PDB file of C-alpha atoms in Angstrom:
ATOM      1  CA  MET A  30      -4.338  28.132  -3.804  1.00 67.00           C
ATOM      2  CA  THR A  31      -0.729  29.275  -3.816  1.00 76.00           C
ATOM      3  CA  VAL A  32       2.246  26.947  -3.609  1.00 71.00           C
ATOM      4  CA  VAL A  33       3.024  28.212  -0.086  1.00 77.00           C
ATOM      5  CA  GLU A  34      -0.510  27.385   1.055  1.00 74.00           C
ATOM      6  CA  PHE A  35      -0.203  23.965  -0.549  1.00 72.00           C
ATOM      7  CA  ILE A  36       3.041  23.290   1.338  1.00 76.00           C
ATOM      8  CA  ASN A  37       1.347  24.347   4.573  1.00 80.00           C
ATOM      9  CA  ASP A  38      -1.474  21.894   3.851  1.00 74.00           C
ATOM     10  CA  ILE A  39       1.091  19.137   3.310  1.00 76.00           C
ATOM     11  CA  VAL A  40       2.509  19.824   6.739  1.00 77.00           C
ATOM     12  CA  GLN A  41      -0.923  20.116   8.345  1.00 81.00           C
ATOM     13  CA  TYR A  42      -3.030  17.363   6.745  1.00 79.00           C
ATOM     14  CA  ASP A  43      -2.129  13.703   6.837  1.00 81.00           C
ATOM     15  CA  PHE A  44      -4.110  12.716   3.727  1.00 77.00           C
ATOM     16  CA  VAL A  45      -2.180  15.258   1.647  1.00 78.00           C
ATOM     17  CA  ARG A  46       1.120  13.777   2.818  1.00 83.00           C
ATOM     18  CA  LYS A  47      -0.123  10.316   1.871  1.00 82.00           C
ATOM     19  CA  GLY A  48      -1.067  11.573  -1.576  1.00 78.00           C
ATOM     20  CA  LEU A  49       2.339  13.222  -1.944  1.00 82.00           C
ATOM     21  CA  PHE A  50       4.190  10.044  -1.016  1.00 86.00           C
ATOM     22  CA  ALA A  51       2.053   7.903  -3.317  1.00 83.00           C
ATOM     23  CA  SER A  52       2.464  10.321  -6.220  1.00 83.00           C
ATOM     24  CA  ILE A  53       6.261  10.344  -5.911  1.00 87.00           C
ATOM     25  CA  MET A  54       6.469   6.550  -5.761  1.00 90.00           C
ATOM     26  CA  VAL A  55       4.096   6.082  -8.697  1.00 88.00           C
ATOM     27  CA  GLY A  56       6.009   8.641 -10.769  1.00 89.00           C
ATOM     28  CA  VAL A  57       9.293   6.825 -10.158  1.00 93.00           C
ATOM     29  CA  ILE A  58       8.168   3.255 -10.818  1.00 93.00           C
ATOM     30  CA  CYS A  59       6.038   4.171 -13.844  1.00 91.00           C
ATOM     31  CA  GLY A  60       8.875   6.231 -15.287  1.00 92.00           C
ATOM     32  CA  VAL A  61      11.500   3.514 -14.856  1.00 94.00           C
ATOM     33  CA  LEU A  62       9.396   0.568 -16.031  1.00 94.00           C
ATOM     34  CA  GLY A  63       7.945   2.674 -18.838  1.00 93.00           C
ATOM     35  CA  CYS A  64      11.377   2.864 -20.487  1.00 94.00           C
ATOM     36  CA  PHE A  65      11.333  -0.875 -21.183  1.00 94.00           C
ATOM     37  CA  ILE A  66       7.688  -0.724 -22.274  1.00 92.00           C
ATOM     38  CA  VAL A  67       8.489   2.030 -24.793  1.00 92.00           C
ATOM     39  CA  LEU A  68      11.709   0.458 -26.110  1.00 92.00           C
ATOM     40  CA  ARG A  69      10.017  -2.939 -26.566  1.00 90.00           C
ATOM     41  CA  GLY A  70       7.040  -1.430 -28.363  1.00 87.00           C
ATOM     42  CA  LEU A  71       4.599  -2.693 -25.725  1.00 86.00           C
ATOM     43  CA  ALA A  72       2.525   0.456 -25.271  1.00 84.00           C
ATOM     44  CA  LEU A  73      -0.654  -1.278 -26.442  1.00 83.00           C
ATOM     45  CA  MET A  74       0.095  -4.244 -24.199  1.00 84.00           C
ATOM     46  CA  GLY A  75       0.429  -1.874 -21.260  1.00 82.00           C
ATOM     47  CA  ASP A  76      -2.952  -0.404 -22.107  1.00 81.00           C
ATOM     48  CA  ALA A  77      -4.450  -3.890 -22.275  1.00 83.00           C
ATOM     49  CA  VAL A  78      -3.076  -5.019 -18.914  1.00 84.00           C
ATOM     50  CA  SER A  79      -4.162  -1.814 -17.193  1.00 81.00           C
ATOM     51  CA  HIS A  80      -7.735  -2.328 -18.423  1.00 81.00           C
ATOM     52  CA  ALA A  81      -7.716  -6.054 -17.731  1.00 85.00           C
ATOM     53  CA  ILE A  82      -7.331  -5.690 -13.963  1.00 86.00           C
ATOM     54  CA  VAL A  83     -10.832  -4.207 -13.623  1.00 84.00           C
ATOM     55  CA  PRO A  84     -12.617  -7.584 -13.282  1.00 88.00           C
ATOM     56  CA  GLY A  85      -9.992  -8.692 -10.775  1.00 87.00           C
ATOM     57  CA  VAL A  86     -10.668  -5.627  -8.645  1.00 83.00           C
ATOM     58  CA  ALA A  87     -14.411  -6.248  -8.808  1.00 83.00           C
ATOM     59  CA  VAL A  88     -14.042  -9.923  -7.860  1.00 86.00           C
ATOM     60  CA  SER A  89     -11.837  -8.919  -4.925  1.00 84.00           C
ATOM     61  CA  PHE A  90     -14.569  -6.628  -3.619  1.00 81.00           C
ATOM     62  CA  ILE A  91     -17.235  -9.280  -4.107  1.00 82.00           C
ATOM     63  CA  LEU A  92     -15.173 -11.882  -2.230  1.00 84.00           C
ATOM     64  CA  SER A  93     -14.022  -9.324   0.398  1.00 81.00           C
ATOM     65  CA  ILE A  94     -10.330  -9.935  -0.237  1.00 83.00           C
ATOM     66  CA  ASN A  95      -7.470  -7.547  -0.899  1.00 79.00           C
ATOM     67  CA  ILE A  96      -7.750  -6.025  -4.377  1.00 79.00           C
ATOM     68  CA  PHE A  97      -4.060  -6.728  -4.922  1.00 81.00           C
ATOM     69  CA  TYR A  98      -4.651 -10.458  -5.409  1.00 85.00           C
ATOM     70  CA  GLY A  99      -7.556 -10.112  -7.799  1.00 87.00           C
ATOM     71  CA  ALA A 100      -5.931  -7.362  -9.846  1.00 85.00           C
ATOM     72  CA  VAL A 101      -2.623  -9.193 -10.265  1.00 86.00           C
ATOM     73  CA  ALA A 102      -4.379 -12.442 -11.158  1.00 89.00           C
ATOM     74  CA  ALA A 103      -6.514 -10.704 -13.776  1.00 90.00           C
ATOM     75  CA  GLY A 104      -3.539  -8.861 -15.273  1.00 86.00           C
ATOM     76  CA  VAL A 105      -1.397 -11.981 -15.541  1.00 86.00           C
ATOM     77  CA  LEU A 106      -4.313 -13.979 -16.957  1.00 90.00           C
ATOM     78  CA  ALA A 107      -4.893 -11.303 -19.611  1.00 89.00           C
ATOM     79  CA  ALA A 108      -1.202 -11.284 -20.605  1.00 85.00           C
ATOM     80  CA  LEU A 109      -1.184 -15.084 -20.882  1.00 86.00           C
ATOM     81  CA  GLY A 110      -4.426 -14.998 -22.847  1.00 89.00           C
ATOM     82  CA  ILE A 111      -3.034 -12.513 -25.346  1.00 87.00           C
ATOM     83  CA  GLY A 112       0.054 -14.643 -25.883  1.00 84.00           C
ATOM     84  CA  TYR A 113      -2.018 -17.816 -26.219  1.00 86.00           C
ATOM     85  CA  VAL A 114      -4.340 -16.329 -28.846  1.00 88.00           C
ATOM     86  CA  LYS A 115      -1.383 -15.072 -30.884  1.00 84.00           C
ATOM     87  CA  GLN A 116       0.594 -18.314 -30.711  1.00 83.00           C
ATOM     88  CA  HIS A 117      -2.310 -20.632 -31.544  1.00 85.00           C
ATOM     89  CA  SER A 118      -3.978 -18.736 -34.388  1.00 86.00           C
ATOM     90  CA  ARG A 119      -3.283 -16.557 -37.408  1.00 86.00           C
ATOM     91  CA  ILE A 120      -4.328 -13.458 -35.467  1.00 88.00           C
ATOM     92  CA  LYS A 121      -1.592 -10.857 -35.030  1.00 86.00           C
ATOM     93  CA  MET A 122      -0.491  -9.373 -31.717  1.00 84.00           C
ATOM     94  CA  ASP A 123      -2.392  -6.095 -31.966  1.00 83.00           C
ATOM     95  CA  SER A 124      -5.648  -7.887 -32.766  1.00 89.00           C
ATOM     96  CA  SER A 125      -5.069 -10.376 -29.934  1.00 88.00           C
ATOM     97  CA  ILE A 126      -4.584  -7.506 -27.519  1.00 88.00           C
ATOM     98  CA  GLY A 127      -7.775  -5.813 -28.696  1.00 87.00           C
ATOM     99  CA  ILE A 128      -9.822  -9.006 -28.363  1.00 91.00           C
ATOM    100  CA  VAL A 129      -8.643  -9.976 -24.893  1.00 90.00           C
ATOM    101  CA  PHE A 130      -8.507  -6.600 -23.164  1.00 85.00           C
ATOM    102  CA  THR A 131     -11.918  -5.451 -24.399  1.00 89.00           C
ATOM    103  CA  ALA A 132     -13.458  -8.718 -23.177  1.00 91.00           C
ATOM    104  CA  PHE A 133     -11.810  -8.280 -19.768  1.00 90.00           C
ATOM    105  CA  LEU A 134     -12.878  -4.641 -19.546  1.00 86.00           C
ATOM    106  CA  ALA A 135     -16.485  -5.450 -20.457  1.00 89.00           C
ATOM    107  CA  LEU A 136     -16.571  -8.205 -17.847  1.00 90.00           C
ATOM    108  CA  GLY A 137     -15.065  -5.823 -15.321  1.00 85.00           C
ATOM    109  CA  VAL A 138     -17.712  -3.168 -15.948  1.00 82.00           C
ATOM    110  CA  LEU A 139     -20.476  -5.709 -15.350  1.00 86.00           C
ATOM    111  CA  LEU A 140     -18.844  -6.979 -12.164  1.00 85.00           C
ATOM    112  CA  VAL A 141     -18.214  -3.450 -10.892  1.00 78.00           C
ATOM    113  CA  ARG A 142     -21.901  -2.674 -11.334  1.00 77.00           C
ATOM    114  CA  HIS A 143     -22.733  -5.842  -9.431  1.00 75.00           C
ATOM    115  CA  ALA A 144     -20.389  -4.828  -6.594  1.00 69.00           C
ATOM    116  CA  LYS A 145     -21.307  -1.143  -6.781  1.00 59.00           C
ATOM    117  CA  SER A 146     -21.808  -0.865  -3.038  1.00 53.00           C
ATOM    118  CA  GLY A 147     -18.086  -1.350  -2.452  1.00 56.00           C
ATOM    119  CA  ILE A 148     -16.455   0.320  -5.448  1.00 58.00           C
ATOM    120  CA  LYS A 149     -16.307   3.963  -6.464  1.00 62.00           C
ATOM    121  CA  LEU A 150     -16.160   3.646 -10.220  1.00 62.00           C
ATOM    122  CA  ASP A 151     -14.783   7.148 -10.825  1.00 64.00           C
ATOM    123  CA  ASN A 152     -11.865   6.624  -8.427  1.00 65.00           C
ATOM    124  CA  LEU A 153     -11.143   3.221  -9.943  1.00 67.00           C
ATOM    125  CA  MET A 154     -11.139   4.502 -13.512  1.00 68.00           C
ATOM    126  CA  PHE A 155      -9.572   7.952 -13.069  1.00 69.00           C
ATOM    127  CA  GLY A 156      -7.853   7.905  -9.665  1.00 69.00           C
ATOM    128  CA  SER A 157      -8.072  10.187  -6.648  1.00 70.00           C
ATOM    129  CA  LEU A 158      -4.879  11.271  -4.908  1.00 69.00           C
ATOM    130  CA  THR A 159      -6.787  13.005  -2.142  1.00 66.00           C
ATOM    131  CA  SER A 160      -8.386   9.725  -1.016  1.00 71.00           C
ATOM    132  CA  VAL A 161      -5.194   7.679  -0.647  1.00 75.00           C
ATOM    133  CA  GLN A 162      -5.323   5.526   2.480  1.00 77.00           C
ATOM    134  CA  SER A 163      -2.459   4.218   4.602  1.00 80.00           C
ATOM    135  CA  SER A 164      -2.917   0.755   3.102  1.00 79.00           C
ATOM    136  CA  ASP A 165      -2.640   2.235  -0.415  1.00 77.00           C
ATOM    137  CA  MET A 166       0.527   4.068   0.559  1.00 83.00           C
ATOM    138  CA  TRP A 167       2.224   0.990   1.978  1.00 86.00           C
ATOM    139  CA  LEU A 168       1.091  -1.154  -0.942  1.00 84.00           C
ATOM    140  CA  THR A 169       2.619   1.376  -3.345  1.00 86.00           C
ATOM    141  CA  LEU A 170       5.857   1.359  -1.361  1.00 89.00           C
ATOM    142  CA  VAL A 171       6.126  -2.444  -1.357  1.00 90.00           C
ATOM    143  CA  ILE A 172       5.299  -2.756  -5.066  1.00 90.00           C
ATOM    144  CA  GLY A 173       7.724   0.025  -5.912  1.00 91.00           C
ATOM    145  CA  ALA A 174      10.514  -1.695  -3.995  1.00 93.00           C
ATOM    146  CA  VAL A 175       9.802  -5.048  -5.677  1.00 93.00           C
ATOM    147  CA  VAL A 176       9.692  -3.540  -9.176  1.00 93.00           C
ATOM    148  CA  LEU A 177      12.846  -1.451  -8.791  1.00 94.00           C
ATOM    149  CA  LEU A 178      14.770  -4.302  -7.159  1.00 95.00           C
ATOM    150  CA  THR A 179      13.757  -6.714  -9.924  1.00 94.00           C
ATOM    151  CA  LEU A 180      14.802  -4.278 -12.648  1.00 94.00           C
ATOM    152  CA  LEU A 181      18.131  -3.743 -10.885  1.00 93.00           C
ATOM    153  CA  LEU A 182      18.884  -7.449 -10.426  1.00 93.00           C
ATOM    154  CA  PHE A 183      17.989  -8.426 -13.999  1.00 93.00           C
ATOM    155  CA  TYR A 184      19.066  -5.225 -15.707  1.00 93.00           C
ATOM    156  CA  LYS A 185      21.553  -6.862 -18.096  1.00 91.00           C
ATOM    157  CA  GLU A 186      19.094  -9.545 -19.175  1.00 92.00           C
ATOM    158  CA  LEU A 187      16.403  -6.943 -19.777  1.00 93.00           C
ATOM    159  CA  VAL A 188      18.751  -4.747 -21.793  1.00 93.00           C
ATOM    160  CA  VAL A 189      19.954  -7.589 -24.036  1.00 92.00           C
ATOM    161  CA  SER A 190      16.462  -8.994 -24.627  1.00 91.00           C
ATOM    162  CA  THR A 191      15.119  -5.494 -25.298  1.00 91.00           C
ATOM    163  CA  PHE A 192      17.669  -4.358 -27.878  1.00 90.00           C
ATOM    164  CA  ASP A 193      18.565  -7.696 -29.491  1.00 89.00           C
ATOM    165  CA  PRO A 194      16.124 -10.532 -28.717  1.00 87.00           C
ATOM    166  CA  VAL A 195      17.790 -12.800 -31.301  1.00 87.00           C
ATOM    167  CA  MET A 196      21.146 -12.511 -29.543  1.00 88.00           C
ATOM    168  CA  ALA A 197      19.435 -12.969 -26.171  1.00 88.00           C
ATOM    169  CA  ALA A 198      17.905 -16.230 -27.387  1.00 88.00           C
ATOM    170  CA  ALA A 199      21.292 -17.319 -28.806  1.00 88.00           C
ATOM    171  CA  TYR A 200      22.873 -16.738 -25.391  1.00 86.00           C
ATOM    172  CA  GLY A 201      20.233 -18.987 -23.861  1.00 88.00           C
ATOM    173  CA  LEU A 202      18.202 -16.288 -22.146  1.00 89.00           C
ATOM    174  CA  PRO A 203      14.527 -17.241 -21.667  1.00 91.00           C
ATOM    175  CA  THR A 204      13.089 -14.382 -23.711  1.00 87.00           C
ATOM    176  CA  GLY A 205       9.516 -15.627 -23.337  1.00 86.00           C
ATOM    177  CA  LEU A 206       9.864 -15.828 -19.571  1.00 89.00           C
ATOM    178  CA  ILE A 207      11.409 -12.355 -19.477  1.00 91.00           C
ATOM    179  CA  HIS A 208       8.465 -11.011 -21.468  1.00 87.00           C
ATOM    180  CA  TYR A 209       5.888 -12.459 -19.094  1.00 87.00           C
ATOM    181  CA  ALA A 210       7.909 -11.378 -16.060  1.00 90.00           C
ATOM    182  CA  LEU A 211       7.784  -7.857 -17.466  1.00 90.00           C
ATOM    183  CA  MET A 212       4.016  -8.228 -17.815  1.00 87.00           C
ATOM    184  CA  VAL A 213       3.803  -9.201 -14.142  1.00 88.00           C
ATOM    185  CA  LEU A 214       5.783  -6.095 -13.201  1.00 91.00           C
ATOM    186  CA  LEU A 215       3.483  -4.057 -15.434  1.00 89.00           C
ATOM    187  CA  THR A 216       0.479  -5.475 -13.595  1.00 87.00           C
ATOM    188  CA  LEU A 217       2.029  -4.636 -10.227  1.00 89.00           C
ATOM    189  CA  VAL A 218       2.710  -1.060 -11.338  1.00 89.00           C
ATOM    190  CA  THR A 219      -0.847  -0.746 -12.605  1.00 85.00           C
ATOM    191  CA  VAL A 220      -2.178  -1.866  -9.216  1.00 83.00           C
ATOM    192  CA  ALA A 221       0.114   0.606  -7.455  1.00 82.00           C
ATOM    193  CA  SER A 222      -1.010   3.415  -9.771  1.00 82.00           C
ATOM    194  CA  MET A 223      -4.706   2.622  -9.593  1.00 79.00           C
ATOM    195  CA  GLN A 224      -5.441   5.031  -6.759  1.00 70.00           C
ATOM    196  CA  THR A 225      -3.289   7.757  -8.318  1.00 72.00           C
ATOM    197  CA  VAL A 226      -4.232   7.892 -12.007  1.00 75.00           C
ATOM    198  CA  GLY A 227      -6.810   5.116 -12.339  1.00 75.00           C
ATOM    199  CA  VAL A 228      -6.751   2.085 -14.605  1.00 74.00           C
ATOM    200  CA  ILE A 229      -7.893   4.016 -17.677  1.00 69.00           C
ATOM    201  CA  LEU A 230      -5.051   6.553 -17.692  1.00 74.00           C
ATOM    202  CA  VAL A 231      -2.181   4.621 -16.098  1.00 82.00           C
ATOM    203  CA  VAL A 232      -0.736   3.695 -19.508  1.00 83.00           C
ATOM    204  CA  SER A 233      -0.126   7.388 -20.201  1.00 86.00           C
ATOM    205  CA  LEU A 234       2.065   7.663 -17.111  1.00 88.00           C
ATOM    206  CA  LEU A 235       3.998   4.647 -18.356  1.00 90.00           C
ATOM    207  CA  ILE A 236       4.442   5.965 -21.891  1.00 92.00           C
ATOM    208  CA  MET A 237       4.696   9.766 -21.794  1.00 94.00           C
ATOM    209  CA  PRO A 238       7.595  10.270 -19.339  1.00 94.00           C
ATOM    210  CA  ALA A 239       9.604   7.493 -20.985  1.00 94.00           C
ATOM    211  CA  SER A 240       8.903   8.850 -24.478  1.00 94.00           C
ATOM    212  CA  THR A 241       9.891  12.332 -23.328  1.00 94.00           C
ATOM    213  CA  ALA A 242      13.175  11.031 -21.942  1.00 95.00           C
ATOM    214  CA  TYR A 243      13.770   9.069 -25.148  1.00 94.00           C
ATOM    215  CA  LEU A 244      13.778  12.341 -27.079  1.00 92.00           C
ATOM    216  CA  LEU A 245      16.632  13.662 -24.938  1.00 91.00           C
ATOM    217  CA  THR A 246      19.161  10.831 -24.726  1.00 90.00           C
ATOM    218  CA  ASN A 247      20.398   7.606 -26.319  1.00 89.00           C
ATOM    219  CA  ARG A 248      21.628   6.061 -23.053  1.00 91.00           C
ATOM    220  CA  LEU A 249      19.188   3.791 -21.235  1.00 92.00           C
ATOM    221  CA  SER A 250      20.438   4.664 -17.754  1.00 92.00           C
ATOM    222  CA  ILE A 251      20.005   8.402 -18.377  1.00 94.00           C
ATOM    223  CA  MET A 252      16.653   7.738 -20.007  1.00 95.00           C
ATOM    224  CA  MET A 253      15.430   5.910 -16.888  1.00 95.00           C
ATOM    225  CA  LEU A 254      16.537   8.743 -14.595  1.00 95.00           C
ATOM    226  CA  LEU A 255      14.921  11.407 -16.764  1.00 95.00           C
ATOM    227  CA  SER A 256      11.748   9.357 -17.134  1.00 95.00           C
ATOM    228  CA  ALA A 257      11.450   8.947 -13.365  1.00 95.00           C
ATOM    229  CA  LEU A 258      11.995  12.703 -12.942  1.00 95.00           C
ATOM    230  CA  PHE A 259       9.302  13.557 -15.511  1.00 95.00           C
ATOM    231  CA  GLY A 260       6.947  11.060 -13.906  1.00 92.00           C
ATOM    232  CA  VAL A 261       7.397  12.626 -10.476  1.00 92.00           C
ATOM    233  CA  MET A 262       6.940  16.117 -11.892  1.00 92.00           C
ATOM    234  CA  SER A 263       3.682  15.065 -13.564  1.00 90.00           C
ATOM    235  CA  THR A 264       2.260  13.442 -10.439  1.00 85.00           C
ATOM    236  CA  LEU A 265       3.209  16.398  -8.231  1.00 87.00           C
ATOM    237  CA  VAL A 266       1.440  18.793 -10.593  1.00 87.00           C
ATOM    238  CA  GLY A 267      -1.551  16.455 -10.545  1.00 80.00           C
ATOM    239  CA  LEU A 268      -1.586  16.393  -6.746  1.00 80.00           C
ATOM    240  CA  TYR A 269      -1.411  20.187  -6.524  1.00 85.00           C
ATOM    241  CA  TYR A 270      -4.212  20.922  -8.973  1.00 85.00           C
ATOM    242  CA  SER A 271      -6.475  18.041  -7.962  1.00 79.00           C
ATOM    243  CA  PHE A 272      -6.260  19.144  -4.318  1.00 79.00           C
ATOM    244  CA  SER A 273      -6.545  22.860  -5.049  1.00 80.00           C
ATOM    245  CA  TYR A 274      -9.430  22.746  -7.542  1.00 81.00           C
ATOM    246  CA  ASP A 275     -11.120  19.395  -6.747  1.00 77.00           C
ATOM    247  CA  LEU A 276     -10.199  17.835 -10.111  1.00 79.00           C
ATOM    248  CA  GLN A 277      -9.677  14.213 -11.106  1.00 77.00           C
ATOM    249  CA  SER A 278      -6.027  13.559 -10.345  1.00 76.00           C
ATOM    250  CA  GLY A 279      -5.537  11.109 -13.207  1.00 77.00           C
ATOM    251  CA  ALA A 280      -6.632  13.568 -15.864  1.00 82.00           C
ATOM    252  CA  VAL A 281      -4.474  16.374 -14.455  1.00 85.00           C
ATOM    253  CA  ILE A 282      -1.426  14.091 -14.242  1.00 85.00           C
ATOM    254  CA  VAL A 283      -1.839  13.012 -17.857  1.00 87.00           C
ATOM    255  CA  LEU A 284      -2.176  16.604 -19.064  1.00 90.00           C
ATOM    256  CA  ALA A 285       0.931  17.586 -17.079  1.00 91.00           C
ATOM    257  CA  ALA A 286       2.873  14.688 -18.606  1.00 91.00           C
ATOM    258  CA  PHE A 287       1.697  15.713 -22.063  1.00 93.00           C
ATOM    259  CA  ALA A 288       2.731  19.336 -21.462  1.00 93.00           C
ATOM    260  CA  ILE A 289       6.258  18.191 -20.555  1.00 94.00           C
ATOM    261  CA  PHE A 290       6.358  15.966 -23.636  1.00 94.00           C
ATOM    262  CA  ALA A 291       5.197  18.816 -25.883  1.00 93.00           C
ATOM    263  CA  LEU A 292       7.861  21.172 -24.538  1.00 92.00           C
ATOM    264  CA  VAL A 293      10.609  18.627 -25.138  1.00 92.00           C
ATOM    265  CA  PHE A 294       9.178  17.604 -28.514  1.00 92.00           C
ATOM    266  CA  PHE A 295       9.337  21.175 -29.803  1.00 90.00           C
ATOM    267  CA  LEU A 296      12.215  22.693 -27.826  1.00 86.00           C
ATOM    268  CA  ALA A 297      14.706  19.892 -27.052  1.00 81.00           C
ATOM    269  CA  PRO A 298      18.237  21.181 -27.854  1.00 78.00           C
ATOM    270  CA  GLY A 299      19.404  19.682 -31.121  1.00 73.00           C
ATOM    271  CA  ARG A 300      16.372  17.383 -31.462  1.00 74.00           C
ATOM    272  CA  GLY A 301      13.238  19.461 -30.971  1.00 76.00           C
ATOM    273  CA  VAL A 302      11.051  20.232 -33.976  1.00 80.00           C
ATOM    274  CA  LEU A 303      11.435  24.000 -33.635  1.00 80.00           C
ATOM    275  CA  TRP A 304      15.159  23.682 -32.944  1.00 74.00           C
ATOM    276  CA  LEU A 305      15.657  21.634 -36.125  1.00 73.00           C
ATOM    277  CA  ALA A 306      13.479  24.030 -38.134  1.00 77.00           C
ATOM    278  CA  ILE A 307      15.502  27.026 -36.957  1.00 76.00           C
ATOM    279  CA  GLY A 308      18.702  25.181 -37.823  1.00 69.00           C
ATOM    280  CA  LYS A 309      17.453  24.514 -41.354  1.00 72.00           C
ATOM    281  CA  LEU A 310      16.522  28.180 -41.798  1.00 73.00           C
ATOM    282  CA  MET A 311      19.956  29.272 -40.617  1.00 71.00           C
ATOM    283  CA  ARG A 312      21.695  26.859 -42.993  1.00 66.00           C
ATOM    284  CA  LEU A 313      19.557  27.887 -45.956  1.00 57.00           C
ATOM    285  CA  PRO A 314      21.354  31.242 -46.651  1.00 60.00           C
ATOM    286  CA  ARG A 315      24.692  29.481 -46.380  1.00 57.00           C
ATOM    287  CA  ARG A 316      23.617  26.907 -48.961  1.00 55.00           C
ATOM    288  CA  ARG A 317      22.416  29.645 -51.291  1.00 54.00           C
ATOM    289  CA  ALA A 318      25.691  31.522 -50.802  1.00 51.00           C
ATOM    290  CA  SER A 319      27.705  28.397 -51.514  1.00 57.00           C
ATOM    291  CA  LYS A 320      25.692  27.758 -54.692  1.00 54.00           C
ATOM    292  CA  ARG A 321      26.366  31.327 -55.852  1.00 56.00           C
ATOM    293  CA  ASP A 322      30.080  30.857 -55.140  1.00 58.00           C
ATOM    294  CA  VAL A 323      30.136  27.672 -57.203  1.00 54.00           C
ATOM    295  CA  LEU A 324      28.350  29.348 -60.103  1.00 54.00           C
ATOM    296  CA  THR A 325      30.735  32.311 -59.926  1.00 64.00           C
ATOM    297  CA  GLN A 326      33.761  30.033 -59.974  1.00 61.00           C
ATOM    298  CA  LEU A 327      32.369  28.066 -62.916  1.00 54.00           C
ATOM    299  CA  THR A 328      31.725  31.304 -64.804  1.00 64.00           C
ATOM    300  CA  GLN A 329      35.257  32.481 -64.147  1.00 62.00           C
ATOM    301  CA  LEU A 330      36.735  29.175 -65.310  1.00 56.00           C
ATOM    302  CA  THR A 331      34.608  29.311 -68.438  1.00 63.00           C
ATOM    303  CA  HIS A 332      35.836  32.803 -69.278  1.00 59.00           C
ATOM    304  CA  LYS A 333      39.451  31.785 -68.679  1.00 56.00           C
ATOM    305  CA  GLY A 334      39.083  28.867 -71.018  1.00 52.00           C
ATOM    306  CA  ASP A 335      37.615  30.986 -73.882  1.00 51.00           C
ATOM    307  CA  PRO A 336      40.090  31.908 -76.687  1.00 51.00           C
ATOM    308  CA  SER A 337      41.124  35.540 -76.849  1.00 49.00           C
ATOM    309  CA  PRO A 338      39.512  37.611 -79.660  1.00 47.00           C
TER     310      PRO A 338
END
């Protein structure tokens, strides 16, 4: 399918427009929130929360309630559980995360099997942009607005607690509360992204665009804009290929995000691996020439200092 045909399908089919809207919103909110996840070193925590919502989704289906409530409750409970295990034992954070999220995921798999009549496991785990419903679209819009508004209102507090938590605590900022509030936002984003990339791969959409932007700039505001742009680009590519070739949207989105990261990693001006390697090769002849000049000058000085025969 050509791009022109894809654009015609967007105009013609309602479900494609819904997928397009959802993909743009998910790319933006994952890209923006992902910057704080990356800078705080919470990538593994993001993975844990995204997996931990599975039992909440299953319970929501069993009780015939909106999946939003079950998913958010499970995500928040997992975040609190991880913090509780770390604070009340000798176990470190990474081990606490592994213990809690694997237990939640295992419970979720069992509950999903029990509620198999109402849940499509593949769509839950890996997403499906072509099956986005109106309720999913509006839920994504509301969550996106809440997340972006919260980040805007508490931007200064988030910045201070991210880059210097000791100073934030000295100023009286509730760093623990900020951390758990960020976990709540992470849970909301995971719920919003569930239909797009699935709970298994959502962490990649949080991490890859933000990491890509981090390679290009040292300013947080620019990093957030670039991360949102890369997130949208990844989701649009995922929508195009998943619709054109009947592929799992989550997997295609992740591969697109990785391709963008790889390009920046190798080719970023002044920072890319290949760029730095070429710079070293270009400086190498100059260094050799400068060494030869020094040796020549030393030889000349030595000859000048020798007594005449």
